[in-house]
C-alpha cells in the first residue's frame, strides 16, 4: 500500500473550465480519505487524475514516491471502483473478478485485444506447471475475496442476474483481488438504496481495517464522508477548502461554506455584531447574548459584523432559557425530533423586534411539542462558531 500525493495539480478542460485548481494533497499510506463537495466541484476529475484517466494541465501525481504524472493508468498500480460497477456483462462473476489478474499474467495471449478469443485460450487447461500454479493462485484469491464479501455463491452468475448491492460487491471484489497500491472509489454506493448504502459503508470500513489499504473515496454525500473517512477533504469550485478528521471539520469548519455543507441538519446562522463589555463581549443582532470571556476576540474590532453559527443539537429547549421562540414546524424522525423555532421579539429584550431569525433545534423524540407553542432556548456558548460575513472565514481558526 502506498502514499498518494498531489502537487499543485490543475486540470483545465478545453473551452477554459478549470475543474481542478492547484490542488495540493497528501494521502497517507493506509489512510481512508474522502473527497466531498457539491456536484461539479471537481471531485471525480481529481480522482481520475490520480488514476491517470485524465491528464493534468499542470502539477504532479506521486504514488508510492514515484512520479506517475505521465504513466499510463494500468501501470499506476491502483484499482478504481465506479458508481455504475463497470462489470463485463458477458462474463460470470468469477471471470469478472479474475479477468484483471489473468490479463496481467497471460496478457500476451490476448493477441490483438480480441478479448473473447483470448479468454478462450486462457481458460483452456494449460500444460505449463508455472501457468497452472498462477491459475490456482488466482482461483484461491478470487474465492477468498468472494468469501470475504459474502458473494461466493454468486460466482457463476452474470451481472444481470445480480442485485445492485451484489454487483457493487463484485466490483469491490475485482479491485481487492488485484491488491493495488491504492483503491479509488467514485461514488460507489450512490446507486443503492439507503439501507444497503449503510450496510456497505460498514463493510467498506471493515475492509479498510482488514486490508490496511490506502483508500480515496469521492462522494457528494456528507453522511458518507463523515462516517467513512479517517480524514475528509471538502472541495468547492476545484479547490480544497479544508482537510481534517470528520469531527474537526464538523466542529471547527474553516468557512461558512464548509459549515453549511457538512451536517445532516443545516447549521443555524444569525447575523449581528460583537460589542466589547466588561470581562467579555456581547453579540447584538437577531438576538443579543453575553459571553463572560474574551474568547479569542481580543483583536476583533468592536461592532464589526459577525455571523454566529450554532448546530441544532447545541441548542437546548428549557423552561427558562434566555431566548424565546415559537414552534413553527416539527419533524418527527423517530430517533429525534427537529423543531423549527421563530425567535419572537415581544416580552423579551434580548430579541430584536422584527428579527427574522429562525433556529432549528434537535431534541429527544420523547419530548412532545406542538406548533405554535412558546419555548425557551439556550445556546451552548462553547459550541458557537464565529464567521466573518465578509470573507466567510471562521474568525477563530487561523
Ligand atoms: P459530480 O458530483 O456531479 O460527479 P464532481 O465534483 O465529480 O461532480 P467533476 O466531474 O470533477 O465534478 O467536474 C468538475 C467540472 O469539470 C464540472 O464543471 C464539469 O462540468 C467539468 N468537466 C468534467 N469533465 C469535463 C469534460 N470532459 N469536458 C469539459 N468539462 C468537464
Coordinates of C-alpha atoms and ligand atoms in Angstrom, one line a residue:
X1 CA 0.0 0.0 0.0
X2 CA 1.2 3.5 -0.7
X3 CA 1.1 7.2 0.0
X4 CA -0.5 9.3 -2.7
X5 CA 0.5 12.9 -3.3
X6 CA -0.9 15.7 -5.5
X7 CA 1.4 18.6 -6.1
X8 CA -0.1 21.7 -7.5
X9 CA -2.4 19.7 -9.7
X10 CA -4.6 21.7 -12.1
X11 CA -7.0 20.4 -14.8
X12 CA -8.4 22.8 -17.3
X13 CA -10.8 21.3 -19.9
X14 CA -10.8 22.5 -23.4
X15 CA -13.1 25.5 -23.5
X16 CA -11.5 27.0 -20.4
X17 CA -13.3 25.5 -17.5
X18 CA -11.0 24.8 -14.6
X19 CA -12.2 21.6 -12.9
X20 CA -9.3 21.2 -10.5
X21 CA -7.4 24.3 -9.4
X22 CA -3.8 24.0 -8.0
X23 CA -4.6 21.2 -5.6
X24 CA -2.0 20.1 -3.0
X25 CA -3.0 17.0 -1.0
X26 CA -1.1 14.2 0.7
X27 CA -2.9 10.9 1.4
X28 CA -1.0 8.9 3.9
X29 CA -0.2 5.2 3.5
X30 CA -3.3 3.2 4.7
X31 CA -5.4 6.3 5.1
X32 CA -9.1 6.4 4.2
X33 CA -9.5 9.9 2.7
X34 CA -12.9 11.1 1.5
X35 CA -13.2 13.9 -1.1
X36 CA -16.6 15.5 -0.6
X37 CA -18.3 18.5 -2.2
X38 CA -21.2 19.6 -4.3
X39 CA -21.9 18.4 -7.8
X40 CA -19.4 19.8 -10.3
X41 CA -16.8 20.8 -7.7
X42 CA -14.1 18.7 -9.3
X43 CA -14.0 15.5 -7.1
X44 CA -14.3 13.0 -9.9
X45 CA -11.7 14.8 -12.0
X46 CA -9.3 14.8 -9.1
X47 CA -9.8 11.0 -8.7
X48 CA -9.4 10.5 -12.4
X49 CA -6.2 12.5 -12.4
X50 CA -4.8 10.1 -9.7
X51 CA -6.0 7.1 -11.7
X52 CA -4.4 8.6 -14.9
X53 CA -7.8 8.6 -16.7
X54 CA -7.3 12.4 -17.2
X55 CA -4.1 14.2 -18.0
X56 CA -3.5 17.3 -15.8
X57 CA -2.8 20.7 -17.2
X58 CA 0.0 21.2 -14.6
X59 CA 1.3 19.6 -11.5
X60 CA 2.3 16.1 -10.5
X61 CA 0.7 13.0 -9.1
X62 CA 3.0 10.9 -7.0
X63 CA 2.1 7.3 -5.9
X64 CA 4.5 5.4 -3.5
X65 CA 7.2 8.0 -4.0
X66 CA 7.1 7.6 -7.8
X67 CA 6.0 10.5 -10.1
X68 CA 3.3 8.9 -12.2
X69 CA 2.1 12.0 -14.0
X70 CA 3.0 10.6 -17.4
X71 CA 2.5 6.9 -16.5
X72 CA -0.4 5.0 -18.1
X73 CA -3.3 4.1 -15.8
X74 CA -2.6 0.3 -16.0
X75 CA 1.0 1.0 -14.7
X76 CA 0.0 3.1 -11.7
X77 CA -0.9 0.1 -9.5
X78 CA -4.3 1.5 -8.5
X79 CA -7.8 0.0 -8.6
X80 CA -10.9 2.1 -9.2
X81 CA -14.5 1.2 -8.3
X82 CA -17.2 3.2 -10.0
X83 CA -20.8 4.1 -9.3
X84 CA -22.0 2.1 -12.3
X85 CA -20.0 -1.0 -11.3
X86 CA -18.5 -1.2 -14.9
X87 CA -18.6 -5.0 -14.9
X88 CA -18.2 -7.0 -18.1
X89 CA -21.8 -8.0 -18.8
X90 CA -21.0 -11.2 -20.7
X91 CA -18.7 -12.6 -18.1
X92 CA -19.6 -14.5 -14.9
X93 CA -18.8 -13.0 -11.5
X94 CA -15.8 -15.4 -11.3
X95 CA -14.4 -14.1 -14.6
X96 CA -15.1 -10.5 -13.8
X97 CA -13.1 -10.9 -10.6
X98 CA -10.3 -13.0 -12.2
X99 CA -10.0 -11.2 -15.5
X100 CA -7.6 -8.4 -14.4
X101 CA -5.2 -10.9 -12.9
X102 CA -5.4 -13.2 -15.8
X103 CA -4.7 -10.3 -18.1
X104 CA -1.7 -9.3 -16.1
X105 CA -0.2 -12.8 -16.2
X106 CA -1.3 -14.0 -19.6
X107 CA -1.9 -10.7 -21.4
X108 CA 0.2 -11.8 -24.3
X109 CA -2.3 -14.5 -25.1
X110 CA -4.9 -11.9 -25.9
X111 CA -3.4 -11.3 -29.2
X112 CA -4.9 -8.2 -30.9
X113 CA -7.0 -7.4 -27.9
X114 CA -9.8 -9.7 -29.1
X115 CA -11.0 -10.5 -25.6
X116 CA -13.3 -13.4 -26.4
X117 CA -10.8 -15.3 -28.4
X118 CA -8.1 -14.5 -25.8
X119 CA -10.1 -15.7 -22.9
X120 CA -11.0 -19.0 -24.6
X121 CA -7.2 -19.6 -24.8
X122 CA -6.6 -18.5 -21.2
X123 CA -9.3 -20.7 -19.7
X124 CA -8.3 -23.8 -21.6
X125 CA -6.3 -26.2 -19.3
X126 CA -2.7 -25.2 -19.7
X127 CA 0.1 -27.7 -19.6
X128 CA 2.9 -25.5 -18.2
X129 CA 3.3 -26.1 -14.5
X130 CA 4.0 -22.5 -13.8
X131 CA 0.9 -21.3 -15.5
X132 CA -1.1 -23.9 -13.5
X133 CA 0.3 -22.5 -10.3
X134 CA -0.6 -19.0 -11.2
X135 CA -4.1 -20.0 -12.2
X136 CA -4.7 -21.8 -8.9
X137 CA -3.3 -18.8 -7.0
X138 CA -5.7 -16.6 -8.9
X139 CA -8.5 -19.0 -8.2
X140 CA -7.7 -19.0 -4.5
X141 CA -7.6 -15.2 -4.4
X142 CA -11.0 -14.9 -6.1
X143 CA -12.6 -17.5 -3.9
X144 CA -11.1 -16.0 -0.7
X145 CA -12.2 -12.4 -1.7
X146 CA -15.7 -13.7 -2.7
X147 CA -15.9 -15.3 0.8
X148 CA -14.9 -12.1 2.5
X149 CA -17.6 -10.2 0.6
X150 CA -20.3 -12.8 1.0
X151 CA -20.7 -13.5 -2.7
X152 CA -19.1 -16.9 -3.1
X153 CA -22.5 -18.4 -4.0
X154 CA -22.8 -16.0 -6.9
X155 CA -19.5 -16.8 -8.8
X156 CA -21.3 -18.5 -11.7
X157 CA -23.8 -15.8 -12.3
X158 CA -23.7 -13.0 -14.9
X159 CA -24.0 -9.3 -13.7
X160 CA -27.6 -9.1 -15.0
X161 CA -28.6 -11.9 -12.6
X162 CA -27.4 -9.8 -9.6
X163 CA -28.9 -7.1 -7.4
X164 CA -27.3 -3.6 -7.3
X165 CA -25.7 -4.4 -3.9
X166 CA -24.3 -7.7 -5.2
X167 CA -22.9 -6.0 -8.3
X168 CA -21.2 -3.4 -6.2
X169 CA -19.6 -6.2 -4.1
X170 CA -18.4 -7.9 -7.3
X171 CA -16.8 -4.6 -8.4
X172 CA -15.2 -4.3 -5.0
X173 CA -14.0 -7.9 -5.2
X174 CA -12.5 -7.2 -8.6
X175 CA -10.5 -4.3 -7.1
X176 CA -9.5 -6.3 -4.0
X177 CA -8.0 -9.3 -5.8
X178 CA -5.6 -7.0 -7.5
X179 CA -4.0 -6.0 -4.2
X180 CA -3.3 -2.5 -5.6
X181 CA -1.2 0.3 -4.1
X182 CA -4.3 2.3 -3.6
X183 CA -8.1 2.0 -4.0
X184 CA -10.0 4.8 -5.7
X185 CA -13.8 4.9 -5.2
X186 CA -16.0 7.2 -7.3
X187 CA -19.4 7.4 -5.6
X188 CA -19.6 3.5 -5.4
X189 CA -22.8 3.4 -3.3
X190 CA -24.9 6.1 -4.9
X191 CA -27.0 3.7 -7.0
X192 CA -28.1 1.7 -3.9
X193 CA -31.0 2.3 -1.5
X194 CA -30.4 3.9 1.8
X195 CA -30.3 0.7 3.9
X196 CA -27.9 -1.1 1.6
X197 CA -25.7 2.0 1.5
X198 CA -25.4 2.0 5.2
X199 CA -24.6 -1.7 5.3
X200 CA -21.9 -1.4 2.6
X201 CA -20.5 1.6 4.4
X202 CA -19.9 -0.6 7.4
X203 CA -18.4 -3.3 5.2
X204 CA -16.1 -0.8 3.5
X205 CA -14.8 0.3 6.8
X206 CA -14.2 -3.3 7.9
X207 CA -12.4 -3.9 4.6
X208 CA -10.3 -0.9 5.1
X209 CA -9.2 -2.2 8.5
X210 CA -8.6 -5.7 7.2
X211 CA -6.8 -4.8 4.1
X212 CA -4.8 -2.0 5.7
X213 CA -5.2 -0.2 2.4
X214 CA -4.9 3.4 1.1
X215 CA -8.3 4.4 0.0
X216 CA -9.5 7.6 -1.7
X217 CA -13.3 7.9 -1.9
X218 CA -15.3 10.5 -3.7
X219 CA -18.9 11.4 -2.7
X220 CA -21.3 14.3 -2.6
X221 CA -23.0 12.8 0.4
X222 CA -21.7 14.4 3.6
X223 CA -23.0 11.5 5.7
X224 CA -20.8 9.1 3.8
X225 CA -17.9 11.5 4.2
X226 CA -18.4 11.8 8.0
X227 CA -18.8 8.1 8.6
X228 CA -16.2 6.6 6.2
X229 CA -13.2 9.0 6.2
X230 CA -10.4 9.0 8.7
X231 CA -9.9 12.4 7.1
X232 CA -12.2 14.4 4.9
X233 CA -11.3 16.9 2.2
X234 CA -14.1 19.4 1.4
X235 CA -13.9 20.7 -2.1
X236 CA -15.6 23.6 -3.9
X237 CA -15.0 25.1 -7.4
X238 CA -11.9 23.0 -8.0
X239 CA -10.2 23.9 -4.7
X240 CA -9.8 22.0 -1.4
X241 CA -11.2 24.2 1.3
X242 CA -10.4 22.1 4.3
X243 CA -8.8 18.8 5.2
X244 CA -9.1 17.1 8.6
X245 CA -10.7 14.4 10.7
X246 CA -14.5 14.4 10.3
X247 CA -15.3 15.7 13.7
X248 CA -12.8 18.6 13.4
X249 CA -14.5 19.6 10.1
X250 CA -17.9 19.5 11.8
X251 CA -16.9 21.3 14.9
X252 CA -14.3 23.7 13.5
X253 CA -15.2 24.4 9.9
X254 CA -12.8 26.8 8.3
X255 CA -15.5 28.7 6.5
X256 CA -19.2 29.2 6.1
X257 CA -19.2 27.0 3.0
X258 CA -17.8 24.1 4.9
X259 CA -20.1 24.7 7.9
X260 CA -23.2 24.7 5.7
X261 CA -22.1 21.7 3.6
X262 CA -21.3 19.4 6.5
X263 CA -24.1 18.3 8.9
X264 CA -27.3 16.4 8.2
X265 CA -29.3 19.3 9.6
X266 CA -28.2 22.7 8.4
X267 CA -26.2 24.9 10.9
X268 CA -28.1 27.9 12.3
X269 CA -26.7 31.2 11.2
X270 CA -27.6 34.5 12.8
X271 CA -26.3 38.0 11.8
X272 CA -25.1 40.6 14.2
X273 CA -22.0 42.4 15.6
X274 CA -19.8 41.9 18.6
X275 CA -19.6 44.6 21.3
X276 CA -17.0 44.6 24.0
X277 CA -18.3 44.5 27.5
X278 CA -16.6 44.2 30.9
X279 CA -14.9 40.8 31.1
X280 CA -16.3 39.7 27.8
X281 CA -18.3 40.5 24.7
X282 CA -21.9 40.8 23.6
X283 CA -23.5 39.5 20.4
X284 CA -26.0 42.0 19.2
X285 CA -28.2 41.2 16.2
X286 CA -31.0 38.9 15.6
X287 CA -30.9 38.5 19.3
X288 CA -28.4 39.5 22.0
X289 CA -26.3 37.4 24.3
X290 CA -23.3 38.0 26.6
X291 CA -20.2 35.9 26.8
X292 CA -18.2 36.2 30.0
X293 CA -14.9 35.5 28.3
X294 CA -12.6 37.3 25.9
X295 CA -13.0 34.1 23.8
X296 CA -10.2 35.0 21.3
X297 CA -11.8 38.3 20.3
X298 CA -9.1 40.5 21.8
X299 CA -8.2 41.8 18.4
X300 CA -11.6 41.8 16.8
X301 CA -12.8 45.4 16.2
X302 CA -15.8 46.2 18.4
X303 CA -19.1 46.5 16.4
X304 CA -17.7 44.8 13.3
X305 CA -20.4 42.4 11.8
X306 CA -20.2 38.7 12.6
X307 CA -22.2 35.6 11.7
X308 CA -23.0 33.4 14.6
X309 CA -23.2 29.7 13.8
X310 CA -24.7 27.0 16.1
X311 CA -25.6 23.4 15.3
X312 CA -29.2 22.2 16.0
X313 CA -28.0 19.8 18.7
X314 CA -26.2 22.6 20.5
X315 CA -29.3 24.4 21.4
X316 CA -31.4 23.2 24.4
X317 CA -35.1 23.8 24.9
X318 CA -35.6 24.7 28.6
X319 CA -38.2 26.2 30.9
X320 CA -36.4 29.5 31.4
X321 CA -33.7 29.8 28.7
X322 CA -32.6 33.3 27.7
X323 CA -34.2 33.3 24.2
X324 CA -37.9 32.9 23.5
X325 CA -39.2 31.2 20.3
X326 CA -42.4 30.0 18.8
X327 CA -42.5 26.5 17.3
X328 CA -43.3 27.0 13.6
X329 CA -42.7 23.4 12.4
X330 CA -41.9 19.9 13.7
X331 CA -40.3 16.9 12.0
X332 CA -40.5 13.7 14.0
X333 CA -37.7 11.4 12.8
X334 CA -38.1 8.7 15.4
X335 CA -34.7 8.9 16.9
X336 CA -35.0 12.6 17.3
X337 CA -37.3 15.5 16.6
X338 CA -36.4 18.6 14.6
X339 CA -38.1 21.7 15.9
X340 CA -38.1 24.9 13.8
X341 CA -38.4 28.0 16.1
X342 CA -39.2 31.5 15.2
X343 CA -37.5 33.9 17.5
X344 CA -40.2 36.2 19.0
X345 CA -39.4 39.7 20.0
X346 CA -42.3 40.5 22.2
X347 CA -41.7 40.4 26.0
X348 CA -38.1 39.6 25.5
X349 CA -35.5 42.4 25.3
X350 CA -32.8 40.0 24.1
X351 CA -34.5 39.5 20.8
X352 CA -34.7 42.4 18.4
X353 CA -38.2 43.2 17.5
X354 CA -38.9 42.0 14.0
X355 CA -36.0 39.6 14.0
X356 CA -36.5 37.2 11.1
X357 CA -34.2 34.6 12.6
X358 CA -35.3 31.0 12.8
X359 CA -33.5 28.5 14.8
X360 CA -33.6 24.8 14.1
X361 CA -33.2 22.6 17.2
X362 CA -32.8 18.9 17.6
X363 CA -34.4 17.3 20.6
X364 CA -35.1 13.8 22.0
X365 CA -38.1 12.3 20.3
X366 CA -39.8 11.6 23.6
X367 CA -40.3 15.3 24.3
X368 CA -43.7 16.4 22.9
X369 CA -44.1 19.9 21.3
X370 CA -46.8 21.4 19.2
X371 CA -46.8 24.0 16.5
X372 CA -47.5 27.5 18.0
X373 CA -46.0 26.6 21.4
X374 CA -43.8 29.2 23.0
X375 CA -40.4 27.7 24.1
X376 CA -37.2 28.9 25.7
X377 CA -33.9 28.3 24.1
X378 CA -30.4 28.1 25.5
X379 CA -27.3 28.1 23.3
X380 CA -24.2 26.1 24.3
X381 CA -21.9 29.0 24.2
X382 CA -18.8 26.9 23.9
X383 CA -20.1 25.4 20.7
X384 CA -20.9 28.6 18.9
X385 CA -18.8 29.1 15.7
X386 CA -18.0 32.7 14.6
X387 CA -17.7 33.7 11.0
X388 CA -16.6 36.9 9.2
X389 CA -19.6 37.6 7.0
X390 CA -17.4 39.5 4.6
X391 CA -14.8 36.7 3.8
X392 CA -16.9 33.8 5.0
X393 CA -13.9 32.6 7.1
X394 CA -14.1 31.2 10.6
X395 CA -12.8 34.1 12.7
X396 CA -11.1 32.0 15.4
X397 CA -9.5 29.5 13.1
X398 CA -6.1 30.6 11.8
Ligands
LIG1 P1 -20.5 15.2 -9.6 O1 -20.6 15.0 -8.1 O2 -21.7 15.8 -10.2 O3 -20.0 14.0 -10.3 P2 -17.8 16.3 -9.5 O4 -17.5 17.1 -8.3 O5 -17.2 15.0 -9.5 O6 -19.3 16.3 -9.8 P3 -16.3 16.7 -11.9 O7 -17.0 15.6 -12.7 O8 -14.9 16.5 -11.5 O9 -17.2 17.2 -10.7 O10 -16.4 18.0 -12.9 C1 -15.8 19.3 -12.5 C2 -16.1 20.3 -13.5 O11 -15.4 20.0 -14.7 C3 -17.5 20.5 -13.9 O12 -17.8 21.8 -14.0 C4 -17.7 19.7 -15.1 O13 -18.7 20.3 -15.9 C5 -16.3 19.9 -15.8 N1 -16.0 18.8 -16.6 C6 -15.9 17.5 -16.2 N2 -15.5 16.7 -17.3 C7 -15.4 17.5 -18.4 C8 -15.0 17.3 -19.7 N3 -14.7 16.1 -20.2 N4 -15.0 18.4 -20.5 C9 -15.3 19.6 -20.1 N5 -15.7 19.9 -18.8 C10 -15.7 18.8 -17.9

